[in-house]
CSV table of C-alpha atoms and ligand atoms in Angstrom, one decimal:
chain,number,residue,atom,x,y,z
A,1,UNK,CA,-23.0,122.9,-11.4
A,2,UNK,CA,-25.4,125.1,-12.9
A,3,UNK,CA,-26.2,128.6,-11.6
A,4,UNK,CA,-29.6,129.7,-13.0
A,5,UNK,CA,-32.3,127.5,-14.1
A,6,UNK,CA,-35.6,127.8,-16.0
A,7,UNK,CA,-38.3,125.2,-16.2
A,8,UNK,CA,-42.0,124.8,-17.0
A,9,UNK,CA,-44.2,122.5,-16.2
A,10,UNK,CA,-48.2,122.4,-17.6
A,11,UNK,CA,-51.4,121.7,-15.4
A,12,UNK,CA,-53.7,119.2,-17.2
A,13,UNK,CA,-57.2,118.4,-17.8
A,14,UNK,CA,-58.2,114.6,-17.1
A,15,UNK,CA,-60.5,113.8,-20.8
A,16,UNK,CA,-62.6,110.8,-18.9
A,17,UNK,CA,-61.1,108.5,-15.7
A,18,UNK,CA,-62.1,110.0,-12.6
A,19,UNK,CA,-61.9,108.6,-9.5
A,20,UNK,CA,-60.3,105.4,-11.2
A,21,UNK,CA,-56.6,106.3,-10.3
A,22,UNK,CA,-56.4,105.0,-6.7
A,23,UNK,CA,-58.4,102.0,-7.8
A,24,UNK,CA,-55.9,100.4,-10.1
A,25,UNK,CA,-57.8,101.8,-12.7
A,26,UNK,CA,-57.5,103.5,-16.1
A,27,UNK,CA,-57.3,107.4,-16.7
A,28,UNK,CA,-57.0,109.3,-20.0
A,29,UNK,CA,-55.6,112.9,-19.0
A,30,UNK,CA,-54.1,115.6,-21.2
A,31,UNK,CA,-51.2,118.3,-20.2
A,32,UNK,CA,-52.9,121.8,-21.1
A,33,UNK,CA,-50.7,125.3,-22.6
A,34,UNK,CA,-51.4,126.8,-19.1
A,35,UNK,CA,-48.9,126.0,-16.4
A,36,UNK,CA,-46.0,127.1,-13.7
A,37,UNK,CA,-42.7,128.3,-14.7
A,38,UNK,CA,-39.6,128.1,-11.9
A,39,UNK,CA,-36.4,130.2,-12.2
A,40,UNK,CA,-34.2,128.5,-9.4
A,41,UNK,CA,-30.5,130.2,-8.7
A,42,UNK,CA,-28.2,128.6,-6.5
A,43,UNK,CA,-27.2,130.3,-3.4
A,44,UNK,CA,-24.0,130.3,-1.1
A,45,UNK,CA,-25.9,129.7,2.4
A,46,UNK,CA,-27.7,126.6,3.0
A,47,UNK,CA,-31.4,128.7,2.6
A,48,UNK,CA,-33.8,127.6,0.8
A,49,UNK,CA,-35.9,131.0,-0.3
A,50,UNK,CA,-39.1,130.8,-2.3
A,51,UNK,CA,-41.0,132.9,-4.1
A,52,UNK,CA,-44.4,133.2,-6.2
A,53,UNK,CA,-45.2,135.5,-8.6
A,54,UNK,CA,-49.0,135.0,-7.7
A,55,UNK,CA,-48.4,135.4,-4.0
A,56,UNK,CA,-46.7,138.9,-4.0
A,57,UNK,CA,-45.0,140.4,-1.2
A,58,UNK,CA,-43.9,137.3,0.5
A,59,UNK,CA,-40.6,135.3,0.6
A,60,UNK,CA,-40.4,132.0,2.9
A,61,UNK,CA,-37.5,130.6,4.1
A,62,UNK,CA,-37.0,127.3,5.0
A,63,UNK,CA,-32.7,125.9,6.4
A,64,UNK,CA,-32.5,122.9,4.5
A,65,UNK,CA,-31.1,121.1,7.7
A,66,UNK,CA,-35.1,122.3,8.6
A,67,UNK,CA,-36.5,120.8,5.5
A,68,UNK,CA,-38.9,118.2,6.8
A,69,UNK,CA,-42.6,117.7,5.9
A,70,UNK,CA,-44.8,120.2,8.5
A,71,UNK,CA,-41.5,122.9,8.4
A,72,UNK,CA,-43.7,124.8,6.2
A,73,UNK,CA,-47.5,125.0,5.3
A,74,UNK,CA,-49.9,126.8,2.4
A,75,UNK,CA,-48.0,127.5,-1.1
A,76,UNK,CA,-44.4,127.3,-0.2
A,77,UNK,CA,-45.0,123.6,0.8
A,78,UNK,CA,-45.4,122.5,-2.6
A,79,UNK,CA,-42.1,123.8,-3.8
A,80,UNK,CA,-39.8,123.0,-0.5
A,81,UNK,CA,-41.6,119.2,-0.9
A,82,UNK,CA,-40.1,119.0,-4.3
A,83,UNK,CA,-36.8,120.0,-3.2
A,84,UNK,CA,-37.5,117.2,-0.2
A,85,UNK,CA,-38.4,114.4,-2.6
A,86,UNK,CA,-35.5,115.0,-4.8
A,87,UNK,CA,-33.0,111.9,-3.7
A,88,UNK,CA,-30.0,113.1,-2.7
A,89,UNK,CA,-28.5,115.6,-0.1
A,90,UNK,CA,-28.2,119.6,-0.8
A,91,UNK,CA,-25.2,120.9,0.0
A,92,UNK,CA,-26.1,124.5,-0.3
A,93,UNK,CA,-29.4,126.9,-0.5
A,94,UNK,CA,-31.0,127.7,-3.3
A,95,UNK,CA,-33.6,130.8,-4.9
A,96,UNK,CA,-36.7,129.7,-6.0
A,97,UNK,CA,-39.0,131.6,-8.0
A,98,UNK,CA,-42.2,130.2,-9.4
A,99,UNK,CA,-44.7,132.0,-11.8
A,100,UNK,CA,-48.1,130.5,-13.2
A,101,UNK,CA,-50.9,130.8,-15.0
A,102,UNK,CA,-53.0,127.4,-13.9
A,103,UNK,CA,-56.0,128.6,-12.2
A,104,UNK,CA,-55.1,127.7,-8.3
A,105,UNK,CA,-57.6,125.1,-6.7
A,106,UNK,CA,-59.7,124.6,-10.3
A,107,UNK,CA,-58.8,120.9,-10.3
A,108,UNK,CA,-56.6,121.6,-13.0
A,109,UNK,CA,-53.6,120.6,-11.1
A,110,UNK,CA,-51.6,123.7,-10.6
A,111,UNK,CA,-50.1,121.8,-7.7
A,112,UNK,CA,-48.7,119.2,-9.9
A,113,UNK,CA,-47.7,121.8,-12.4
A,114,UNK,CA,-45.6,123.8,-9.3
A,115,UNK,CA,-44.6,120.0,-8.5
A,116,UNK,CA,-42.9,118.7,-11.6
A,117,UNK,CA,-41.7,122.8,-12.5
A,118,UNK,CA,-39.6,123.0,-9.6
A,119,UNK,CA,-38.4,119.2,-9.5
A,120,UNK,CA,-37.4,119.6,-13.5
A,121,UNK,CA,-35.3,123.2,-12.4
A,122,UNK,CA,-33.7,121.6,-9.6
A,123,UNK,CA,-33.2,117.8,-11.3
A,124,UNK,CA,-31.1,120.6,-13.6
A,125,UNK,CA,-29.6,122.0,-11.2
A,126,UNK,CA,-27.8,119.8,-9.3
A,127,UNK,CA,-26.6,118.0,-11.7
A,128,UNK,CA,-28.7,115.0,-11.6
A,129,UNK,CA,-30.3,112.8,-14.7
A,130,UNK,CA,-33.9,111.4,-13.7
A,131,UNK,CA,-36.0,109.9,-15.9
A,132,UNK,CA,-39.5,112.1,-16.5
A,133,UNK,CA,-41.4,109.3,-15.3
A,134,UNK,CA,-39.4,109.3,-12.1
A,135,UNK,CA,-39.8,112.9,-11.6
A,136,UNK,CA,-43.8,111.9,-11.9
A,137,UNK,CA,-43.2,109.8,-8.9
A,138,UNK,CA,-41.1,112.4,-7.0
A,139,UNK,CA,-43.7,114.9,-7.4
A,140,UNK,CA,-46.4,112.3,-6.2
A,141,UNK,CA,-44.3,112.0,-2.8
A,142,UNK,CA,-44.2,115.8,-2.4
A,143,UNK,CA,-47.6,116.2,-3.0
A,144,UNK,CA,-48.3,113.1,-0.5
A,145,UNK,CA,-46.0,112.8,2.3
A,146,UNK,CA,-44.8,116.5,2.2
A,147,UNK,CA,-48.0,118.5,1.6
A,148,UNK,CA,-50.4,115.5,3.1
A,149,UNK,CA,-52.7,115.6,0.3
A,150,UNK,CA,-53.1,111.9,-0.6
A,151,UNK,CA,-53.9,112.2,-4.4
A,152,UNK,CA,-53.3,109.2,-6.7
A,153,UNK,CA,-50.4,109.8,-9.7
A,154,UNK,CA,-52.8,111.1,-12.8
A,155,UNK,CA,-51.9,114.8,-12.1
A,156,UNK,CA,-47.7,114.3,-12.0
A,157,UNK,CA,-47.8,111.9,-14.8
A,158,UNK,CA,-50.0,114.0,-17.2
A,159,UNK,CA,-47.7,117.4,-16.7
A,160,UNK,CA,-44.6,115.3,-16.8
A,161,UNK,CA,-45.4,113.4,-20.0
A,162,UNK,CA,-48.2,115.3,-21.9
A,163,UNK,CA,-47.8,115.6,-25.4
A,164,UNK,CA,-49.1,117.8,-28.0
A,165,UNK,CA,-52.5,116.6,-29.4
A,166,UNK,CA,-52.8,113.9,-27.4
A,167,UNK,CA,-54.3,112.6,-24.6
A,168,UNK,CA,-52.1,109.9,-22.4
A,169,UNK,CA,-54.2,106.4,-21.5
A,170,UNK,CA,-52.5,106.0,-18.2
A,171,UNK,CA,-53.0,101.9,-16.5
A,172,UNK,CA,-52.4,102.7,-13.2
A,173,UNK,CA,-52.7,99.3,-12.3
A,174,UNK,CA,-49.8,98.1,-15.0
A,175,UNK,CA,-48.4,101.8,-14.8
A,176,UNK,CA,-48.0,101.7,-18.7
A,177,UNK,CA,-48.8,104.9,-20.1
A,178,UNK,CA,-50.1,105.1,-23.9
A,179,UNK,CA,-50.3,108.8,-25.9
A,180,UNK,CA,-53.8,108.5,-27.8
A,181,UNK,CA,-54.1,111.2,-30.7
A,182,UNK,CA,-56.5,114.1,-29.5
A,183,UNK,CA,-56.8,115.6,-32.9
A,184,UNK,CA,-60.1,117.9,-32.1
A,185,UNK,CA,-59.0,121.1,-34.3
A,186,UNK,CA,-58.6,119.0,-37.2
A,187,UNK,CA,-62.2,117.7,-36.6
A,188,UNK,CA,-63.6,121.2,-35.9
A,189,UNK,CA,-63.9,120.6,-31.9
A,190,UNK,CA,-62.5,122.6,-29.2
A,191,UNK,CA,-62.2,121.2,-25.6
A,192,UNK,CA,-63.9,123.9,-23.2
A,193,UNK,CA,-62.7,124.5,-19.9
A,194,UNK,CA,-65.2,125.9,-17.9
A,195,UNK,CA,-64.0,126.8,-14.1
A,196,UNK,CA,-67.3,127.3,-11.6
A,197,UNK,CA,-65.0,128.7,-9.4
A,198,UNK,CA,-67.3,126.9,-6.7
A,199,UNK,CA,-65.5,125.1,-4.0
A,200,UNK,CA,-67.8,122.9,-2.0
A,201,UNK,CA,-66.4,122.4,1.6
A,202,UNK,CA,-67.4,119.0,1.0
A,203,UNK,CA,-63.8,118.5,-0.5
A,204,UNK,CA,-61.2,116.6,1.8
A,205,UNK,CA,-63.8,115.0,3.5
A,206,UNK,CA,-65.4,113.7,0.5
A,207,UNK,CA,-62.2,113.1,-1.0
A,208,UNK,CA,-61.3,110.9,1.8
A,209,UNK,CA,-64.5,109.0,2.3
A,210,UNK,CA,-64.6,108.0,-1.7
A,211,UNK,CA,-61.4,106.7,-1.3
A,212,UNK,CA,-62.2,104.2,1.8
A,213,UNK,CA,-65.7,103.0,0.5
A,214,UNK,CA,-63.5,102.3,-2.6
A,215,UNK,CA,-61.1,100.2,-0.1
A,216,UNK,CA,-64.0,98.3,1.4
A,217,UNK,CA,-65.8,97.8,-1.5
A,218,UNK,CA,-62.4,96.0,-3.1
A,219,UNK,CA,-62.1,94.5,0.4
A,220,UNK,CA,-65.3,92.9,0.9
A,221,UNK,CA,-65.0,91.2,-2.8
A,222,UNK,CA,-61.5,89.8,-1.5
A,223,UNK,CA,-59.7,91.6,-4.3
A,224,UNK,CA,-56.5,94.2,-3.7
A,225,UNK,CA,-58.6,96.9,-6.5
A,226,UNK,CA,-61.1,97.4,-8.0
A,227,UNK,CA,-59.5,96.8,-11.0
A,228,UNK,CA,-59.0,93.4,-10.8
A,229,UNK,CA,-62.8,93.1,-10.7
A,230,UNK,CA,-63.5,91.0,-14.2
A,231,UNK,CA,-67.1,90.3,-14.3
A,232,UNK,CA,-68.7,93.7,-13.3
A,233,UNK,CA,-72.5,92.7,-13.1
A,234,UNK,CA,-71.1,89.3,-10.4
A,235,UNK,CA,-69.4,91.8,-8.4
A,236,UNK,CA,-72.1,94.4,-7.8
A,237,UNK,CA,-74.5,91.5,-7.0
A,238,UNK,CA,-71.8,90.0,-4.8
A,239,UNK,CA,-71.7,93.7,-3.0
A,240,UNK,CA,-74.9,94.1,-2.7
A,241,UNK,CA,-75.4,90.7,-0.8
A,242,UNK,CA,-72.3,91.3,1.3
A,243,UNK,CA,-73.6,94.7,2.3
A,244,UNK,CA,-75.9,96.6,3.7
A,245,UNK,CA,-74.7,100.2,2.7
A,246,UNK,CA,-75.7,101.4,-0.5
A,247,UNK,CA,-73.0,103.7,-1.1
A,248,UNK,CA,-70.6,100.6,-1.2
A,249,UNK,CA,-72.5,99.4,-4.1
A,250,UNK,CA,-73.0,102.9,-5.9
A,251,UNK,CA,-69.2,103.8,-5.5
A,252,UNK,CA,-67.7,100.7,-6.8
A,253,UNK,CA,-70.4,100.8,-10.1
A,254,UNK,CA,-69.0,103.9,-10.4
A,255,UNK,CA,-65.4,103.3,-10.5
A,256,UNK,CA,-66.2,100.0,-12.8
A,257,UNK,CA,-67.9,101.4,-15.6
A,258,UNK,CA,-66.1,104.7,-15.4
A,259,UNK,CA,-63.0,102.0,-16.0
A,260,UNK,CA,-64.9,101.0,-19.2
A,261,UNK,CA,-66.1,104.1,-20.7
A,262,UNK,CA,-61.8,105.4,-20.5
A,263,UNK,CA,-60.9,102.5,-22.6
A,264,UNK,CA,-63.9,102.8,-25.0
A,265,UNK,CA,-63.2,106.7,-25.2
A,266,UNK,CA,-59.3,105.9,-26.4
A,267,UNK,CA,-60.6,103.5,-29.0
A,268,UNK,CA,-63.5,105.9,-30.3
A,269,UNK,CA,-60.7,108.5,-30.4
A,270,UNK,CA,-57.8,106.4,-31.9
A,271,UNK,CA,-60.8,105.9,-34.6
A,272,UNK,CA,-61.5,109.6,-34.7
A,273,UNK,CA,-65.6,109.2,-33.3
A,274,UNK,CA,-66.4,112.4,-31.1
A,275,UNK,CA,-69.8,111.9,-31.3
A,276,UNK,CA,-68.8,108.6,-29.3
A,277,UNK,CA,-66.5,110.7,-26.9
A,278,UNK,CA,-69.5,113.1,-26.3
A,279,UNK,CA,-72.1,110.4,-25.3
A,280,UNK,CA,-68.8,108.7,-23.0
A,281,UNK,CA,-68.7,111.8,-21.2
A,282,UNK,CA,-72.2,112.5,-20.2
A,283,UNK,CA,-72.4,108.6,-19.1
A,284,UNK,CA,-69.6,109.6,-17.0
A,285,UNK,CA,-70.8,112.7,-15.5
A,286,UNK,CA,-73.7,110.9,-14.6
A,287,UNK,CA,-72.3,108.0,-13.0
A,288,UNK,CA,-70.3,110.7,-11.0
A,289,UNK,CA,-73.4,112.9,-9.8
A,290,UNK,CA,-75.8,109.7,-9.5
A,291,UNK,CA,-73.6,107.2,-8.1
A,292,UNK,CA,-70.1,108.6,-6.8
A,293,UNK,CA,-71.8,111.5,-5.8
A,294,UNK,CA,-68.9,114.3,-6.3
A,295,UNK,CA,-71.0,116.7,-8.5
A,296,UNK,CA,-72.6,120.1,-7.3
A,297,UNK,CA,-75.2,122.1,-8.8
A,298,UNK,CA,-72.6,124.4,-10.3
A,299,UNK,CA,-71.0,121.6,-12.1
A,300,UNK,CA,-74.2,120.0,-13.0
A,301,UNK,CA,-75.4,123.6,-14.1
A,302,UNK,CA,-72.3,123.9,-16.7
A,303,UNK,CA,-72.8,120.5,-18.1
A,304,UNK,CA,-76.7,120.4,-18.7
A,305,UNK,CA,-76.1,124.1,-20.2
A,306,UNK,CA,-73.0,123.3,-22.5
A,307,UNK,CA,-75.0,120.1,-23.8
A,308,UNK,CA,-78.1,122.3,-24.6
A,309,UNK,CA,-76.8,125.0,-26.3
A,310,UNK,CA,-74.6,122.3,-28.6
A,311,UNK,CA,-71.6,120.9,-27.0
A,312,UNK,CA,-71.1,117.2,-28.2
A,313,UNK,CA,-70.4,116.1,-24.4
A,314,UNK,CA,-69.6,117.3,-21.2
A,315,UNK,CA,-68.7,116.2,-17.9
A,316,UNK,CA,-67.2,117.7,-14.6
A,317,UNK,CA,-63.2,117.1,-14.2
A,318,UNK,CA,-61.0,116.6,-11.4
A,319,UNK,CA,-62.5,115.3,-8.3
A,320,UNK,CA,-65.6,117.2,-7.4
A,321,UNK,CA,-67.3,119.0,-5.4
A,322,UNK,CA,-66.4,122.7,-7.5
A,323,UNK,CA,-63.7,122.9,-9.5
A,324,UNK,CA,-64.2,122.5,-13.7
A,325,UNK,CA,-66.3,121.1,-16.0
A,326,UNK,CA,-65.1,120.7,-19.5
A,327,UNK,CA,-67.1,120.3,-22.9
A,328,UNK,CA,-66.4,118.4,-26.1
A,329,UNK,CA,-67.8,121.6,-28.9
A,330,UNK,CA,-68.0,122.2,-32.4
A,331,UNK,CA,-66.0,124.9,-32.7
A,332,UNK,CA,-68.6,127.4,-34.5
A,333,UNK,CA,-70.2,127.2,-31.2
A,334,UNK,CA,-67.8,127.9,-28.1
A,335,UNK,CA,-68.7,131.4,-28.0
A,336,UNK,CA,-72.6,130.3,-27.5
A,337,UNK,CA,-71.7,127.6,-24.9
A,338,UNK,CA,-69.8,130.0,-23.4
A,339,UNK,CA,-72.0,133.1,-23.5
A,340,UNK,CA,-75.3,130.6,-22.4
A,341,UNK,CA,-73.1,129.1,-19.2
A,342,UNK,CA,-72.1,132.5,-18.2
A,343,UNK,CA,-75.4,133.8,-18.2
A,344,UNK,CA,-77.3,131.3,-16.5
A,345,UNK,CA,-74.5,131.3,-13.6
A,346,UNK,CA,-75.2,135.0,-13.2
A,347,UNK,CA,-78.9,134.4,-13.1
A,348,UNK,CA,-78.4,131.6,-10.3
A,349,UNK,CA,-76.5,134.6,-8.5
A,350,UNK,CA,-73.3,132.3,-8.7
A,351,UNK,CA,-69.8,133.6,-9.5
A,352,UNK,CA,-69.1,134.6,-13.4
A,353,UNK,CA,-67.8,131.3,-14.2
A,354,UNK,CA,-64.0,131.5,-16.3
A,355,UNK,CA,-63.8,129.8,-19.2
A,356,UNK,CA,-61.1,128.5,-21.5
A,357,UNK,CA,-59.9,126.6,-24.4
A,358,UNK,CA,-57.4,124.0,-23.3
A,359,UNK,CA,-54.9,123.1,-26.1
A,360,UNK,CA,-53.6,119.9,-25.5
A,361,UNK,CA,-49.7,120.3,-24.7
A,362,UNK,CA,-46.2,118.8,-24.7
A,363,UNK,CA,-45.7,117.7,-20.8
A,364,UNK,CA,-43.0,119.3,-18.3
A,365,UNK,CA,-39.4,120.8,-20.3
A,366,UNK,CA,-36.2,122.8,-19.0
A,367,UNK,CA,-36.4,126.1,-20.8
A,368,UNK,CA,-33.1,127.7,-19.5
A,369,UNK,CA,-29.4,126.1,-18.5
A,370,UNK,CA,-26.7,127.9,-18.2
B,11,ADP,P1,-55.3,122.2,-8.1
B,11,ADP,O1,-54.1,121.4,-8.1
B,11,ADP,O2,-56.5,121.6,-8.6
B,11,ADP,O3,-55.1,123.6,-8.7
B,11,ADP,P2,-54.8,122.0,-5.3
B,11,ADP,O4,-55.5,122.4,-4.1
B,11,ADP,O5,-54.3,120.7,-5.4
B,11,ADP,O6,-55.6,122.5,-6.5
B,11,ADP,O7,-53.5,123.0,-5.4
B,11,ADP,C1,-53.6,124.4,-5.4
B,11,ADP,C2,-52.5,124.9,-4.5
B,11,ADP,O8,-51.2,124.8,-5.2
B,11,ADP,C3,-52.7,126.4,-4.2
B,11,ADP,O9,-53.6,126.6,-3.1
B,11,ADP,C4,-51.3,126.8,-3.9
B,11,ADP,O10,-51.0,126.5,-2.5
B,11,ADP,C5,-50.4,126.0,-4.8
B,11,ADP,N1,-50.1,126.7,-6.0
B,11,ADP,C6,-50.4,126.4,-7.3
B,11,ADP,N2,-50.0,127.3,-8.2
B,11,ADP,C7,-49.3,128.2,-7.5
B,11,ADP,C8,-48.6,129.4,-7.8
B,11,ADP,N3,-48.5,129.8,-9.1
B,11,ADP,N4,-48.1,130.1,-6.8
B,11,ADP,C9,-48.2,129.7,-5.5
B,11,ADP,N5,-48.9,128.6,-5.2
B,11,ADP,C10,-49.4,127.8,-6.1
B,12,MG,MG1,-53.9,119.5,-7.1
């Protein structure tokens, strides 16, 4: 039995594939340098006491014979879920400390980074061997059943198996998962990060909502997914005669060609096109403001900026409503793109936007064992 452990575990940034992972679909995230480190020491009561570095000044305590989802609410219920999800019985407490440096709530999965830290510490140190792909899964549960947040597996998968200069084409459908090289430096392009810091109310609601016309749109063409849709212009016709709500329509052409453009974006980059990428990702920005319906003028603000002062492409990331947009740019010109986005937020009277460039990263790893 080990006494203290030390993990980390990245946040990621999804490259193209949004709103395709609950449909069966394909997504082609990247784990990012930026993410959640856990220190976990074992204890001689049967307390489970956690701490984070970015909350200061509190502890919470959870008995594990408590340790059920609803016990506990707000940060602490990501890392007492993990310790819930992991499949076998504690028999005593255990410390745990978690530090980070994923923007929280940017849709750059800090929650998935907390997730897959703390299950990597504690997979350590109890003793037990789980597969990193399992510990994905794990961390999926937490995040569903423990904090209630029903997100699909992208975000678990990407900071558990994220590799350096790649991206990772996930089939959520097959769940085969394929690392595509993501070589930008060597081609003199830097992936931007730009966090609105705007968060929309819109967002578990909307969430929610996407997810069910998704269902009935799969529903009314007598298919389990989306994804098993094979002849996209017959199915939107089909919807469109079946239905009277536009939406059903919009959302499903969304989630179709947003399928495409992931697979045509891992070929263009397995072939080393970013010009390709570029015009992949404004399609797909467009499909999500215009049809999906997720964007928000801050998003939309970043992207048409970055793409007029020079970025290659750009697109919002994570699922909507606020969060980050990222762009595809030459390298000479980050600082412009930057300085031009920051400025025009200011001059809409919006938040100073934070911006970053993400270096794609190895996935989740134990740092300390003894
Ligand atoms: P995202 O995953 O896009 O960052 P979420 O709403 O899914 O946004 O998850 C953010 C939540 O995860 C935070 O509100 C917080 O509860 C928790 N969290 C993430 N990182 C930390 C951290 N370092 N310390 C405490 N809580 C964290
Ligand atoms: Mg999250």
């Amino acid at each position: 039995m080990t006494t203290t452990v030390k993990s980390w575990a990245p946040g990621r940034v999804n490259l193209i594939g949004e709103h395709t992972d609950y449909n069966g679909g394909f997504v082609l995230p990247m784990a990012i340098h930026l993410g959640v480190q856990t220190t976990v020491t074992i204890r001689d009561d049967r307390m489970l006491v956690m701490k984070s570095v970015q909350v200061p000044d509190q502890r919470v305590i959870v008995d594990l014979d408590d340790l059920v989802p609803g016990c506990v609410d707000g940060w602490a219920a990501y890392v007492a879920g993990a310790v819930w999800a992991l499949p076998i019985e504690l028999t005593h407490g255990f410390e745990i400390e978690i530090d980070g440096d994923v923007p929280l709530g940017a849709g750059l999965s800090s929650s998935a980074a907390v997730e897959c830290s703390v299950l990597v510490a504690m997979v350590e140190a109890v003793g037990l061997e789980i597969a990193p792909r399992e510990i994905a899964r794990l961390a999926k549960k937490c995040e569903n059943e423990f904090v209630g947040v029903p997100t699909g597996s992208m975000d678990q998968v990407a900071s558990m198996l994220g590799r350096d200069e790649h991206v990772l084409l996930f089939d959520t459908l097959e769940d085969s998962i394929r690392p595509v090289p993501f070589e930008i430096q060597h081609a003199g392009y830097e992936l931007l990060v730009i966090d609105t810091r705007a968060s929309h109310a819109l967002i578990d609601g909307g969430y929610a909502s996407r997810r069910a016309t998704c269902e009935l749109a799969a529903q009314t063409l007598g298919v389990a997914t989306l994804r098993e849709v094979t002849d996209m212009e017959l199915a939107l016709s089909t919807l469109s005669q079946r239905t009277n709500d536009p939406n059903v329509v919009s959302r499903a052409r969304h989630v179709l060609t947003e399928n495409v453009r992931v697979l045509a974006t891992a070929k263009a980059l397995t072939q080393r096109r970013f010009e390709e990428v570029g015009m992949l990702m404004v399609s797909s920005h467009e499909s999500l403001r215009d049809d999906f319906e997720v964007s928000c003028p801050e998003l939309d603000c970043a992207v048409e900026v970055a793409l007029e002062t020079g970025a290659t492409g750009a697109r919002m990331t994570g699922g909507g409503f606020g969060g980050s947009a990222i762009a595809l740019v030459p390298m000479q010109l980050t600082a412009t793109v930057t300085a031009a986005v920051c400025d025009q937020f200011v001059e809409n009277g919006w938040l100073s936007p934070r911006c970053f460039v993400a270096i794609p990263s190895r996935g989740a790893r134990l740092v300390v064992s003894h």
